[in-house]
PDB file of C-alpha atoms in Angstrom:
ATOM      1  CA  UNK D  25      10.493  16.807  34.178  1.00  0.00           C
ATOM      2  CA  UNK D  26       8.175  13.826  34.618  1.00  0.00           C
ATOM      3  CA  UNK D  27       5.723  15.326  32.111  1.00  0.00           C
ATOM      4  CA  UNK D  28       8.429  15.248  29.432  1.00  0.00           C
ATOM      5  CA  UNK D  29       8.855  11.513  29.841  1.00  0.00           C
ATOM      6  CA  UNK D  30       5.223  10.704  28.992  1.00  0.00           C
ATOM      7  CA  UNK D  31       4.141   9.299  25.664  1.00  0.00           C
ATOM      8  CA  UNK D  32       0.758   8.558  24.127  1.00  0.00           C
ATOM      9  CA  UNK D  33      -0.450   5.027  23.433  1.00  0.00           C
ATOM     10  CA  UNK D  34      -3.123   4.620  20.742  1.00  0.00           C
ATOM     11  CA  UNK D  35      -4.846   1.262  20.363  1.00  0.00           C
ATOM     12  CA  UNK D  36      -6.012  -0.195  17.061  1.00  0.00           C
ATOM     13  CA  UNK D  37      -9.599   0.789  17.838  1.00  0.00           C
ATOM     14  CA  UNK D  38      -8.576   4.337  18.705  1.00  0.00           C
ATOM     15  CA  UNK D  39      -6.572   4.651  15.493  1.00  0.00           C
ATOM     16  CA  UNK D  40      -9.590   3.434  13.539  1.00  0.00           C
ATOM     17  CA  UNK D  41     -11.692   6.193  15.104  1.00  0.00           C
ATOM     18  CA  UNK D  42      -9.092   8.848  14.278  1.00  0.00           C
ATOM     19  CA  UNK D  43      -8.158   8.095  10.643  1.00  0.00           C
ATOM     20  CA  UNK D  44     -10.175   7.939   7.446  1.00  0.00           C
ATOM     21  CA  UNK D  45      -9.279   6.417   4.097  1.00  0.00           C
ATOM     22  CA  UNK D  46      -8.788   9.955   2.806  1.00  0.00           C
ATOM     23  CA  UNK D  47      -6.200  10.483   5.565  1.00  0.00           C
ATOM     24  CA  UNK D  48      -4.334   7.389   4.358  1.00  0.00           C
ATOM     25  CA  UNK D  49      -4.318   8.642   0.760  1.00  0.00           C
ATOM     26  CA  UNK D  50      -3.035  12.069   1.787  1.00  0.00           C
ATOM     27  CA  UNK D  51      -0.407  10.555   4.086  1.00  0.00           C
ATOM     28  CA  UNK D  52       0.815   8.254   1.301  1.00  0.00           C
ATOM     29  CA  UNK D  53       1.120  11.158  -1.120  1.00  0.00           C
ATOM     30  CA  UNK D  54       2.930  13.214   1.522  1.00  0.00           C
ATOM     31  CA  UNK D  55       5.366  10.363   2.110  1.00  0.00           C
ATOM     32  CA  UNK D  56       6.114   9.882  -1.598  1.00  0.00           C
ATOM     33  CA  UNK D  57       6.627  13.615  -2.138  1.00  0.00           C
ATOM     34  CA  UNK D  58       8.813  14.173   0.917  1.00  0.00           C
ATOM     35  CA  UNK D  59      10.949  11.115   0.308  1.00  0.00           C
ATOM     36  CA  UNK D  60      11.501  12.438  -3.200  1.00  0.00           C
ATOM     37  CA  UNK D  61      12.506  15.951  -2.084  1.00  0.00           C
ATOM     38  CA  UNK D  62      14.592  14.893   0.922  1.00  0.00           C
ATOM     39  CA  UNK D  63      12.209  16.059   3.663  1.00  0.00           C
ATOM     40  CA  UNK D  64      11.916  12.421   4.760  1.00  0.00           C
ATOM     41  CA  UNK D  65      14.900  10.099   5.045  1.00  0.00           C
ATOM     42  CA  UNK D  66      14.272   6.368   4.857  1.00  0.00           C
ATOM     43  CA  UNK D  67      16.392   3.905   6.794  1.00  0.00           C
ATOM     44  CA  UNK D  68      17.173   0.433   5.549  1.00  0.00           C
ATOM     45  CA  UNK D  69      14.542  -2.149   6.412  1.00  0.00           C
ATOM     46  CA  UNK D  70      15.852  -4.937   8.665  1.00  0.00           C
ATOM     47  CA  UNK D  71      14.219  -8.359   8.545  1.00  0.00           C
ATOM     48  CA  UNK D  72      14.687 -11.209  11.006  1.00  0.00           C
ATOM     49  CA  UNK D  73      13.246 -14.683  10.536  1.00  0.00           C
ATOM     50  CA  UNK D  74      12.176 -16.498  13.691  1.00  0.00           C
ATOM     51  CA  UNK D  75      11.604 -20.102  12.549  1.00  0.00           C
ATOM     52  CA  UNK D  76      13.820 -22.762  10.930  1.00  0.00           C
ATOM     53  CA  UNK D  77      11.758 -22.757   7.717  1.00  0.00           C
ATOM     54  CA  UNK D  78      12.150 -18.955   7.494  1.00  0.00           C
ATOM     55  CA  UNK D  79       8.452 -18.430   6.829  1.00  0.00           C
ATOM     56  CA  UNK D  80       7.815 -16.213   9.860  1.00  0.00           C
ATOM     57  CA  UNK D  81       9.569 -12.917  10.385  1.00  0.00           C
ATOM     58  CA  UNK D  82       9.646  -9.531  12.039  1.00  0.00           C
ATOM     59  CA  UNK D  83      10.968  -6.451  10.332  1.00  0.00           C
ATOM     60  CA  UNK D  84      11.733  -2.842  11.156  1.00  0.00           C
ATOM     61  CA  UNK D  85      10.910   0.011   8.756  1.00  0.00           C
ATOM     62  CA  UNK D  86      12.509   3.287   9.970  1.00  0.00           C
ATOM     63  CA  UNK D  87      12.270   6.871   8.729  1.00  0.00           C
ATOM     64  CA  UNK D  88      12.976  10.449   9.823  1.00  0.00           C
ATOM     65  CA  UNK D  89      10.458  13.225   9.130  1.00  0.00           C
ATOM     66  CA  UNK D  90      12.814  16.223   9.235  1.00  0.00           C
ATOM     67  CA  UNK D  91      10.229  19.016   8.947  1.00  0.00           C
ATOM     68  CA  UNK D  92       8.301  17.632  11.917  1.00  0.00           C
ATOM     69  CA  UNK D  93      11.341  16.686  14.016  1.00  0.00           C
ATOM     70  CA  UNK D  94      10.086  13.116  14.189  1.00  0.00           C
ATOM     71  CA  UNK D  95      12.013   9.856  13.931  1.00  0.00           C
ATOM     72  CA  UNK D  96      10.217   6.568  14.054  1.00  0.00           C
ATOM     73  CA  UNK D  97       9.803   3.029  12.931  1.00  0.00           C
ATOM     74  CA  UNK D  98       7.203   0.453  12.143  1.00  0.00           C
ATOM     75  CA  UNK D  99       7.589  -2.926  13.869  1.00  0.00           C
ATOM     76  CA  UNK D 100       5.685  -5.548  11.914  1.00  0.00           C
ATOM     77  CA  UNK D 101       5.479  -9.320  11.921  1.00  0.00           C
ATOM     78  CA  UNK D 102       4.476 -11.347   8.867  1.00  0.00           C
ATOM     79  CA  UNK D 103       3.843 -15.028   9.489  1.00  0.00           C
ATOM     80  CA  UNK D 104       3.655 -17.276   6.446  1.00  0.00           C
ATOM     81  CA  UNK D 105       3.166 -20.253   8.789  1.00  0.00           C
ATOM     82  CA  UNK D 106       1.186 -18.891  11.749  1.00  0.00           C
ATOM     83  CA  UNK D 107      -0.137 -20.998  14.607  1.00  0.00           C
ATOM     84  CA  UNK D 108      -3.713 -22.225  14.065  1.00  0.00           C
ATOM     85  CA  UNK D 109      -6.190 -19.418  14.560  1.00  0.00           C
ATOM     86  CA  UNK D 110      -3.660 -16.610  14.148  1.00  0.00           C
ATOM     87  CA  UNK D 111      -3.643 -14.268  11.124  1.00  0.00           C
ATOM     88  CA  UNK D 112      -0.804 -13.588   8.708  1.00  0.00           C
ATOM     89  CA  UNK D 113      -0.030 -10.269  10.395  1.00  0.00           C
ATOM     90  CA  UNK D 114      -1.322  -8.588  13.564  1.00  0.00           C
ATOM     91  CA  UNK D 115      -0.135  -6.820  16.721  1.00  0.00           C
ATOM     92  CA  UNK D 116       2.007  -4.380  14.736  1.00  0.00           C
ATOM     93  CA  UNK D 117       3.254  -1.080  16.205  1.00  0.00           C
ATOM     94  CA  UNK D 118       4.624   2.302  15.157  1.00  0.00           C
ATOM     95  CA  UNK D 119       6.934   4.268  17.465  1.00  0.00           C
ATOM     96  CA  UNK D 120       7.282   8.052  17.091  1.00  0.00           C
ATOM     97  CA  UNK D 121      10.147   9.895  18.847  1.00  0.00           C
ATOM     98  CA  UNK D 122      11.305  13.495  18.992  1.00  0.00           C
ATOM     99  CA  UNK D 123      14.548  14.215  17.125  1.00  0.00           C
ATOM    100  CA  UNK D 124      15.055  17.213  19.428  1.00  0.00           C
ATOM    101  CA  UNK D 125      14.857  15.481  22.825  1.00  0.00           C
ATOM    102  CA  UNK D 126      15.245  11.827  21.872  1.00  0.00           C
ATOM    103  CA  UNK D 127      12.139  10.986  23.909  1.00  0.00           C
ATOM    104  CA  UNK D 128       9.264   8.835  22.632  1.00  0.00           C
ATOM    105  CA  UNK D 129       6.096  10.718  21.706  1.00  0.00           C
ATOM    106  CA  UNK D 130       3.713   7.916  20.807  1.00  0.00           C
ATOM    107  CA  UNK D 131       3.250   4.185  20.342  1.00  0.00           C
ATOM    108  CA  UNK D 132       0.525   3.558  17.801  1.00  0.00           C
ATOM    109  CA  UNK D 133      -1.270   0.378  16.752  1.00  0.00           C
ATOM    110  CA  UNK D 134      -0.231  -0.278  13.151  1.00  0.00           C
ATOM    111  CA  UNK D 135      -2.186  -3.257  11.843  1.00  0.00           C
ATOM    112  CA  UNK D 136      -5.120  -1.100  10.726  1.00  0.00           C
ATOM    113  CA  UNK D 137      -2.780   1.571   9.376  1.00  0.00           C
ATOM    114  CA  UNK D 138      -0.983  -1.066   7.294  1.00  0.00           C
ATOM    115  CA  UNK D 139      -4.237  -2.101   5.624  1.00  0.00           C
ATOM    116  CA  UNK D 140      -5.345   1.496   5.025  1.00  0.00           C
ATOM    117  CA  UNK D 141      -2.101   2.857   3.631  1.00  0.00           C
ATOM    118  CA  UNK D 142      -1.234   0.017   1.231  1.00  0.00           C
ATOM    119  CA  UNK D 143      -3.672  -0.721  -1.613  1.00  0.00           C
ATOM    120  CA  UNK D 144      -6.068   1.982  -0.384  1.00  0.00           C
ATOM    121  CA  UNK D 145      -3.299   4.510   0.282  1.00  0.00           C
ATOM    122  CA  UNK D 146      -0.134   4.373  -1.787  1.00  0.00           C
ATOM    123  CA  UNK D 147      -1.846   2.156  -4.390  1.00  0.00           C
ATOM    124  CA  UNK D 148      -4.442   4.886  -4.910  1.00  0.00           C
ATOM    125  CA  UNK D 149      -1.767   7.593  -5.185  1.00  0.00           C
ATOM    126  CA  UNK D 150       0.044   5.541  -7.835  1.00  0.00           C
ATOM    127  CA  UNK D 151      -3.174   5.247  -9.825  1.00  0.00           C
ATOM    128  CA  UNK D 152      -4.037   8.918  -9.335  1.00  0.00           C
ATOM    129  CA  UNK D 153      -0.752   9.948 -10.949  1.00  0.00           C
ATOM    130  CA  UNK D 154      -0.522   7.320 -13.691  1.00  0.00           C
ATOM    131  CA  UNK D 155      -4.012   6.245 -14.766  1.00  0.00           C
ATOM    132  CA  UNK D 156      -6.325   7.891 -17.260  1.00  0.00           C
ATOM    133  CA  UNK D 157      -8.769   9.972 -15.206  1.00  0.00           C
ATOM    134  CA  UNK D 158     -12.108   8.891 -16.721  1.00  0.00           C
ATOM    135  CA  UNK D 159     -12.323   5.394 -15.235  1.00  0.00           C
ATOM    136  CA  UNK D 160     -15.712   3.677 -15.242  1.00  0.00           C
ATOM    137  CA  UNK D 161     -14.629   0.184 -14.102  1.00  0.00           C
ATOM    138  CA  UNK D 162     -12.102  -1.176 -11.619  1.00  0.00           C
ATOM    139  CA  UNK D 163     -10.722  -4.708 -11.876  1.00  0.00           C
ATOM    140  CA  UNK D 164      -9.513  -6.207  -8.602  1.00  0.00           C
ATOM    141  CA  UNK D 165      -7.584  -9.444  -8.261  1.00  0.00           C
ATOM    142  CA  UNK D 166      -8.173 -10.760  -4.737  1.00  0.00           C
ATOM    143  CA  UNK D 167     -10.701  -9.851  -2.061  1.00  0.00           C
ATOM    144  CA  UNK D 168      -8.741  -9.922   1.201  1.00  0.00           C
ATOM    145  CA  UNK D 169      -8.113  -7.050   3.593  1.00  0.00           C
ATOM    146  CA  UNK D 170      -5.808  -5.210   1.196  1.00  0.00           C
ATOM    147  CA  UNK D 171      -8.131  -5.587  -1.780  1.00  0.00           C
ATOM    148  CA  UNK D 172     -11.122  -4.307   0.213  1.00  0.00           C
ATOM    149  CA  UNK D 173      -9.136  -1.344   1.501  1.00  0.00           C
ATOM    150  CA  UNK D 174      -8.024  -0.694  -2.069  1.00  0.00           C
ATOM    151  CA  UNK D 175     -11.608  -0.689  -3.339  1.00  0.00           C
ATOM    152  CA  UNK D 176     -12.511   1.897  -0.702  1.00  0.00           C
ATOM    153  CA  UNK D 177      -9.617   4.161  -1.674  1.00  0.00           C
ATOM    154  CA  UNK D 178     -10.061   3.778  -5.439  1.00  0.00           C
ATOM    155  CA  UNK D 179     -13.773   4.591  -5.262  1.00  0.00           C
ATOM    156  CA  UNK D 180     -12.898   7.728  -3.342  1.00  0.00           C
ATOM    157  CA  UNK D 181     -10.226   8.821  -5.815  1.00  0.00           C
ATOM    158  CA  UNK D 182     -12.144   7.844  -8.970  1.00  0.00           C
ATOM    159  CA  UNK D 183     -15.779   8.874  -8.332  1.00  0.00           C
ATOM    160  CA  UNK D 184     -16.827   7.989 -11.904  1.00  0.00           C
ATOM    161  CA  UNK D 185     -16.294   4.257 -11.297  1.00  0.00           C
ATOM    162  CA  UNK D 186     -19.622   2.497 -11.781  1.00  0.00           C
ATOM    163  CA  UNK D 187     -18.561  -1.131 -11.564  1.00  0.00           C
ATOM    164  CA  UNK D 188     -15.998  -3.159  -9.594  1.00  0.00           C
ATOM    165  CA  UNK D 189     -15.101  -6.537 -11.105  1.00  0.00           C
ATOM    166  CA  UNK D 190     -13.479  -8.914  -8.594  1.00  0.00           C
ATOM    167  CA  UNK D 191     -11.579 -12.105  -9.385  1.00  0.00           C
ATOM    168  CA  UNK D 192     -11.187 -14.120  -6.185  1.00  0.00           C
ATOM    169  CA  UNK D 193     -11.309 -17.770  -5.187  1.00  0.00           C
ATOM    170  CA  UNK D 194     -13.745 -17.005  -2.365  1.00  0.00           C
ATOM    171  CA  UNK D 195     -17.294 -15.717  -2.884  1.00  0.00           C
ATOM    172  CA  UNK D 196     -18.022 -14.750   0.718  1.00  0.00           C
ATOM    173  CA  UNK D 197     -15.856 -11.602   0.870  1.00  0.00           C
ATOM    174  CA  UNK D 198     -17.159 -10.515  -2.548  1.00  0.00           C
ATOM    175  CA  UNK D 199     -20.699 -10.699  -1.164  1.00  0.00           C
ATOM    176  CA  UNK D 200     -19.595  -8.529   1.759  1.00  0.00           C
ATOM    177  CA  UNK D 201     -18.089  -5.952  -0.636  1.00  0.00           C
ATOM    178  CA  UNK D 202     -21.292  -6.008  -2.691  1.00  0.00           C
ATOM    179  CA  UNK D 203     -23.365  -5.312   0.409  1.00  0.00           C
ATOM    180  CA  UNK D 204     -21.012  -2.543   1.574  1.00  0.00           C
ATOM    181  CA  UNK D 205     -21.085  -0.652  -1.725  1.00  0.00           C
ATOM    182  CA  UNK D 206     -24.547  -1.550  -3.040  1.00  0.00           C
ATOM    183  CA  UNK D 207     -25.707   2.064  -3.049  1.00  0.00           C
ATOM    184  CA  UNK D 208     -22.574   3.279  -4.854  1.00  0.00           C
ATOM    185  CA  UNK D 209     -21.405   0.798  -7.485  1.00  0.00           C
ATOM    186  CA  UNK D 210     -22.179  -2.563  -9.036  1.00  0.00           C
ATOM    187  CA  UNK D 211     -19.907  -5.335  -7.723  1.00  0.00           C
ATOM    188  CA  UNK D 212     -19.400  -8.263 -10.115  1.00  0.00           C
ATOM    189  CA  UNK D 213     -17.940 -11.634  -9.122  1.00  0.00           C
ATOM    190  CA  UNK D 214     -15.650 -12.970 -11.854  1.00  0.00           C
ATOM    191  CA  UNK D 215     -14.292 -16.471 -12.415  1.00  0.00           C
ATOM    192  CA  UNK D 216     -11.296 -15.677 -14.611  1.00  0.00           C
ATOM    193  CA  UNK D 217      -8.805 -12.918 -15.263  1.00  0.00           C
ATOM    194  CA  UNK D 218     -10.349 -12.337 -18.672  1.00  0.00           C
ATOM    195  CA  UNK D 219     -13.796 -11.849 -17.153  1.00  0.00           C
ATOM    196  CA  UNK D 220     -12.424  -9.465 -14.498  1.00  0.00           C
ATOM    197  CA  UNK D 221     -10.764  -7.332 -17.171  1.00  0.00           C
ATOM    198  CA  UNK D 222     -13.825  -6.916 -19.410  1.00  0.00           C
ATOM    199  CA  UNK D 223     -14.116  -3.259 -20.495  1.00  0.00           C
ATOM    200  CA  UNK D 224     -11.736  -2.188 -17.705  1.00  0.00           C
ATOM    201  CA  UNK D 225      -8.404  -0.405 -17.950  1.00  0.00           C
ATOM    202  CA  UNK D 226      -7.737   0.117 -14.232  1.00  0.00           C
ATOM    203  CA  UNK D 227      -6.394  -2.943 -12.409  1.00  0.00           C
ATOM    204  CA  UNK D 228      -5.489  -3.522  -8.754  1.00  0.00           C
ATOM    205  CA  UNK D 229      -3.389  -6.625  -8.075  1.00  0.00           C
ATOM    206  CA  UNK D 230      -3.959  -7.574  -4.415  1.00  0.00           C
ATOM    207  CA  UNK D 231      -4.488 -11.305  -4.657  1.00  0.00           C
ATOM    208  CA  UNK D 232      -1.870 -12.817  -2.350  1.00  0.00           C
ATOM    209  CA  UNK D 233      -1.366 -15.463  -5.047  1.00  0.00           C
ATOM    210  CA  UNK D 234       1.984 -17.209  -5.433  1.00  0.00           C
ATOM    211  CA  UNK D 235       1.732 -17.541  -9.194  1.00  0.00           C
ATOM    212  CA  UNK D 236       0.919 -15.051 -11.968  1.00  0.00           C
ATOM    213  CA  UNK D 237      -2.768 -14.370 -12.543  1.00  0.00           C
ATOM    214  CA  UNK D 238      -2.213 -11.466 -14.926  1.00  0.00           C
ATOM    215  CA  UNK D 239      -0.182 -12.202 -18.080  1.00  0.00           C
ATOM    216  CA  UNK D 240       1.292 -10.202 -20.920  1.00  0.00           C
ATOM    217  CA  UNK D 241      -1.527 -11.418 -23.183  1.00  0.00           C
ATOM    218  CA  UNK D 242      -3.999  -9.506 -21.007  1.00  0.00           C
ATOM    219  CA  UNK D 243      -2.423  -6.119 -21.713  1.00  0.00           C
ATOM    220  CA  UNK D 244      -4.217  -3.579 -23.886  1.00  0.00           C
ATOM    221  CA  UNK D 245      -3.748   0.129 -24.701  1.00  0.00           C
ATOM    222  CA  UNK D 246      -4.590   2.572 -21.928  1.00  0.00           C
ATOM    223  CA  UNK D 247      -4.337   0.022 -19.136  1.00  0.00           C
ATOM    224  CA  UNK D 248      -2.925   0.942 -15.714  1.00  0.00           C
ATOM    225  CA  UNK D 249      -1.936  -1.875 -13.352  1.00  0.00           C
ATOM    226  CA  UNK D 250      -1.176  -1.255  -9.683  1.00  0.00           C
ATOM    227  CA  UNK D 251       0.714  -4.105  -7.989  1.00  0.00           C
ATOM    228  CA  UNK D 252       1.203  -4.265  -4.223  1.00  0.00           C
ATOM    229  CA  UNK D 253       3.098  -7.572  -4.235  1.00  0.00           C
ATOM    230  CA  UNK D 254       5.761  -7.022  -6.852  1.00  0.00           C
ATOM    231  CA  UNK D 255       5.469  -9.575  -9.625  1.00  0.00           C
ATOM    232  CA  UNK D 256       4.424 -12.440  -7.399  1.00  0.00           C
ATOM    233  CA  UNK D 257       0.943 -12.461  -8.923  1.00  0.00           C
ATOM    234  CA  UNK D 258       1.869 -10.919 -12.286  1.00  0.00           C
ATOM    235  CA  UNK D 259       3.866 -12.140 -15.275  1.00  0.00           C
ATOM    236  CA  UNK D 260       7.323 -10.470 -15.028  1.00  0.00           C
ATOM    237  CA  UNK D 261       7.205  -9.914 -18.789  1.00  0.00           C
ATOM    238  CA  UNK D 262       4.670  -7.160 -18.065  1.00  0.00           C
ATOM    239  CA  UNK D 263       7.572  -5.069 -16.697  1.00  0.00           C
ATOM    240  CA  UNK D 264       9.027  -4.997 -20.224  1.00  0.00           C
ATOM    241  CA  UNK D 265       5.815  -4.765 -22.229  1.00  0.00           C
ATOM    242  CA  UNK D 266       4.486  -1.831 -20.166  1.00  0.00           C
ATOM    243  CA  UNK D 267       5.951   1.448 -18.908  1.00  0.00           C
ATOM    244  CA  UNK D 268       7.133   0.404 -15.438  1.00  0.00           C
ATOM    245  CA  UNK D 269       7.164   2.722 -12.420  1.00  0.00           C
ATOM    246  CA  UNK D 270       8.296   1.861  -8.917  1.00  0.00           C
ATOM    247  CA  UNK D 271       6.843   3.663  -5.927  1.00  0.00           C
ATOM    248  CA  UNK D 272      10.262   4.642  -4.605  1.00  0.00           C
ATOM    249  CA  UNK D 273      13.380   3.396  -6.332  1.00  0.00           C
ATOM    250  CA  UNK D 274      15.470   3.273  -3.128  1.00  0.00           C
ATOM    251  CA  UNK D 275      13.088   0.983  -1.243  1.00  0.00           C
ATOM    252  CA  UNK D 276      11.569  -0.989  -4.119  1.00  0.00           C
ATOM    253  CA  UNK D 277      14.909  -2.504  -5.033  1.00  0.00           C
ATOM    254  CA  UNK D 278      13.559  -5.368  -2.900  1.00  0.00           C
ATOM    255  CA  UNK D 279      11.227  -6.243  -5.786  1.00  0.00           C
ATOM    256  CA  UNK D 280      14.276  -7.192  -7.848  1.00  0.00           C
ATOM    257  CA  UNK D 281      16.209  -8.860  -5.041  1.00  0.00           C
ATOM    258  CA  UNK D 282      13.463 -10.940  -3.417  1.00  0.00           C
ATOM    259  CA  UNK D 283      12.894 -14.265  -5.229  1.00  0.00           C
ATOM    260  CA  UNK D 284       9.255 -14.272  -4.097  1.00  0.00           C
ATOM    261  CA  UNK D 285       8.596 -10.921  -5.801  1.00  0.00           C
ATOM    262  CA  UNK D 286      10.848 -11.608  -8.786  1.00  0.00           C
ATOM    263  CA  UNK D 287      10.239 -15.360  -9.168  1.00  0.00           C
ATOM    264  CA  UNK D 288      12.098 -15.992 -12.416  1.00  0.00           C
ATOM    265  CA  UNK D 289      14.868 -13.459 -11.716  1.00  0.00           C
ATOM    266  CA  UNK D 290      14.194 -11.630 -14.982  1.00  0.00           C
ATOM    267  CA  UNK D 291      13.262  -8.206 -13.581  1.00  0.00           C
ATOM    268  CA  UNK D 292      15.854  -5.538 -14.300  1.00  0.00           C
ATOM    269  CA  UNK D 293      16.300  -2.017 -12.958  1.00  0.00           C
ATOM    270  CA  UNK D 294      17.095  -0.966 -16.534  1.00  0.00           C
ATOM    271  CA  UNK D 295      13.431  -1.593 -17.405  1.00  0.00           C
ATOM    272  CA  UNK D 296      12.184   0.918 -14.795  1.00  0.00           C
ATOM    273  CA  UNK D 297      11.033   4.193 -16.342  1.00  0.00           C
ATOM    274  CA  UNK D 298      10.816   6.142 -13.074  1.00  0.00           C
ATOM    275  CA  UNK D 299       9.172   6.230  -9.676  1.00  0.00           C
ATOM    276  CA  UNK D 300       6.158   7.909  -8.102  1.00  0.00           C
ATOM    277  CA  UNK D 301       8.305  10.052  -5.796  1.00  0.00           C
ATOM    278  CA  UNK D 302       9.993  11.519  -8.883  1.00  0.00           C
ATOM    279  CA  UNK D 303       6.680  12.127 -10.636  1.00  0.00           C
ATOM    280  CA  UNK D 304       5.308  14.036  -7.644  1.00  0.00           C
ATOM    281  CA  UNK D 305       8.410  16.245  -7.553  1.00  0.00           C
ATOM    282  CA  UNK D 306       8.440  16.942 -11.293  1.00  0.00           C
ATOM    283  CA  UNK D 307      11.627  14.929 -11.875  1.00  0.00           C
ATOM    284  CA  UNK D 308       9.991  12.343 -14.085  1.00  0.00           C
ATOM    285  CA  UNK D 309       7.019  12.327 -16.434  1.00  0.00           C
ATOM    286  CA  UNK D 310       3.942  10.329 -15.551  1.00  0.00           C
ATOM    287  CA  UNK D 311       1.452   9.165 -18.149  1.00  0.00           C
ATOM    288  CA  UNK D 312       2.266  10.904 -21.434  1.00  0.00           C
ATOM    289  CA  UNK D 313      -0.294   9.292 -23.717  1.00  0.00           C
ATOM    290  CA  UNK D 314      -3.803   7.899 -23.063  1.00  0.00           C
ATOM    291  CA  UNK D 315      -2.839   4.729 -24.954  1.00  0.00           C
ATOM    292  CA  UNK D 316       0.231   3.931 -22.851  1.00  0.00           C
ATOM    293  CA  UNK D 317       0.231   0.709 -20.854  1.00  0.00           C
ATOM    294  CA  UNK D 318       1.564   1.410 -17.353  1.00  0.00           C
ATOM    295  CA  UNK D 319       2.407  -0.886 -14.460  1.00  0.00           C
ATOM    296  CA  UNK D 320       3.390   0.501 -11.052  1.00  0.00           C
ATOM    297  CA  UNK D 321       4.698  -1.672  -8.228  1.00  0.00           C
ATOM    298  CA  UNK D 322       5.491  -0.570  -4.688  1.00  0.00           C
ATOM    299  CA  UNK D 323       6.178  -2.661  -1.596  1.00  0.00           C
ATOM    300  CA  UNK D 324       5.564   0.140   0.871  1.00  0.00           C
ATOM    301  CA  UNK D 325       7.922   2.014   3.176  1.00  0.00           C
ATOM    302  CA  UNK D 326       7.876   2.998   6.813  1.00  0.00           C
ATOM    303  CA  UNK D 327       7.399   6.643   5.833  1.00  0.00           C
ATOM    304  CA  UNK D 328       3.791   5.900   4.814  1.00  0.00           C
ATOM    305  CA  UNK D 329       3.071   4.424   8.235  1.00  0.00           C
ATOM    306  CA  UNK D 330       4.791   7.235  10.117  1.00  0.00           C
ATOM    307  CA  UNK D 331       2.821   9.891   8.227  1.00  0.00           C
ATOM    308  CA  UNK D 332      -0.427   8.089   9.118  1.00  0.00           C
ATOM    309  CA  UNK D 333       0.609   7.599  12.739  1.00  0.00           C
ATOM    310  CA  UNK D 334       1.603  11.257  13.092  1.00  0.00           C
ATOM    311  CA  UNK D 335      -1.825  12.335  11.824  1.00  0.00           C
ATOM    312  CA  UNK D 336      -3.474  10.031  14.366  1.00  0.00           C
ATOM    313  CA  UNK D 337      -1.197  11.339  17.148  1.00  0.00           C
ATOM    314  CA  UNK D 338      -1.962  15.010  16.436  1.00  0.00           C
ATOM    315  CA  UNK D 339      -5.692  14.336  16.154  1.00  0.00           C
ATOM    316  CA  UNK D 340      -5.696  12.251  19.348  1.00  0.00           C
ATOM    317  CA  UNK D 341      -4.118  15.106  21.320  1.00  0.00           C
ATOM    318  CA  UNK D 342      -6.772  17.503  20.021  1.00  0.00           C
ATOM    319  CA  UNK D 343      -9.614  15.152  20.960  1.00  0.00           C
ATOM    320  CA  UNK D 344      -8.196  13.811  24.216  1.00  0.00           C
ATOM    321  CA  UNK D 345      -8.059  10.238  22.918  1.00  0.00           C
ATOM    322  CA  UNK D 346      -5.489   7.648  23.989  1.00  0.00           C
ATOM    323  CA  UNK D 347      -3.614   6.657  27.132  1.00  0.00           C
ATOM    324  CA  UNK D 348      -0.608   8.543  28.485  1.00  0.00           C
ATOM    325  CA  UNK D 349       2.168   6.283  29.731  1.00  0.00           C
ATOM    326  CA  UNK D 350       5.483   7.037  31.419  1.00  0.00           C
ATOM    327  CA  UNK D 351       8.837   5.819  30.166  1.00  0.00           C
TER     328      UNK D 351
END
């Protein structure tokens, strides 16, 4: 009976050794599809602030993967006002439990998974379904962890990309991206949105900015914009000028309700054409014309993280990686 009470702990470094960017893309697509067809049920995210200014918080993102008999949650902290020397988010965890026995199966480091599955995971899946396929240039707003993960995933999904144009306030991370991809693509440092968008119709918004960097005047036929932070760094008018898709309608309602993601309060659910989960399940059309302007925003859901963590858990058991602990 003691054996049944053991669960596997996987550290951040172990997770990094077990998962690839391709795994994150496949897990994100699996999550979208299975949420859309009912094979995954998403619980309501719960957020708790921990400081008087309400800048620091922890939140829980639960889901049930019915076909795999797995229930789980992501426990993540996001600190807008961290102590000196501490990052915005770290020390995050995913818990996987059996729906048959109720026992925990694994506790998995989730900070690396979060970076992989966001811009470089579900952001890539959004673009895969909604963008024109023959992309030669990628415009990226921002060059933080999410933007760099996004570049990795987009280059994998769109092998014809020859140039990445980055608009960021810091040159140092752009230089690092240039060095990383020097044998694959040209990386161009840009000093304005207009420069970043030159001859490019594929745009990743991953800036972390608190004001719009992309405006309605920047839109042109055939453009696809992937936003991982709602309309915090985009003009909300884009939601009405473009064909707007959410990632998952049930979870992305937060984009409308959160004043940080919907700063002027003008976003409306009536302007949403559909969501990625519907497109994957044939319930909604994706891109219907090469000239369409499309924007897709998704704030993520625990199902993405659980699908990644489950892949890491299964692979770890095969390879004998991780530490077994007792409840």
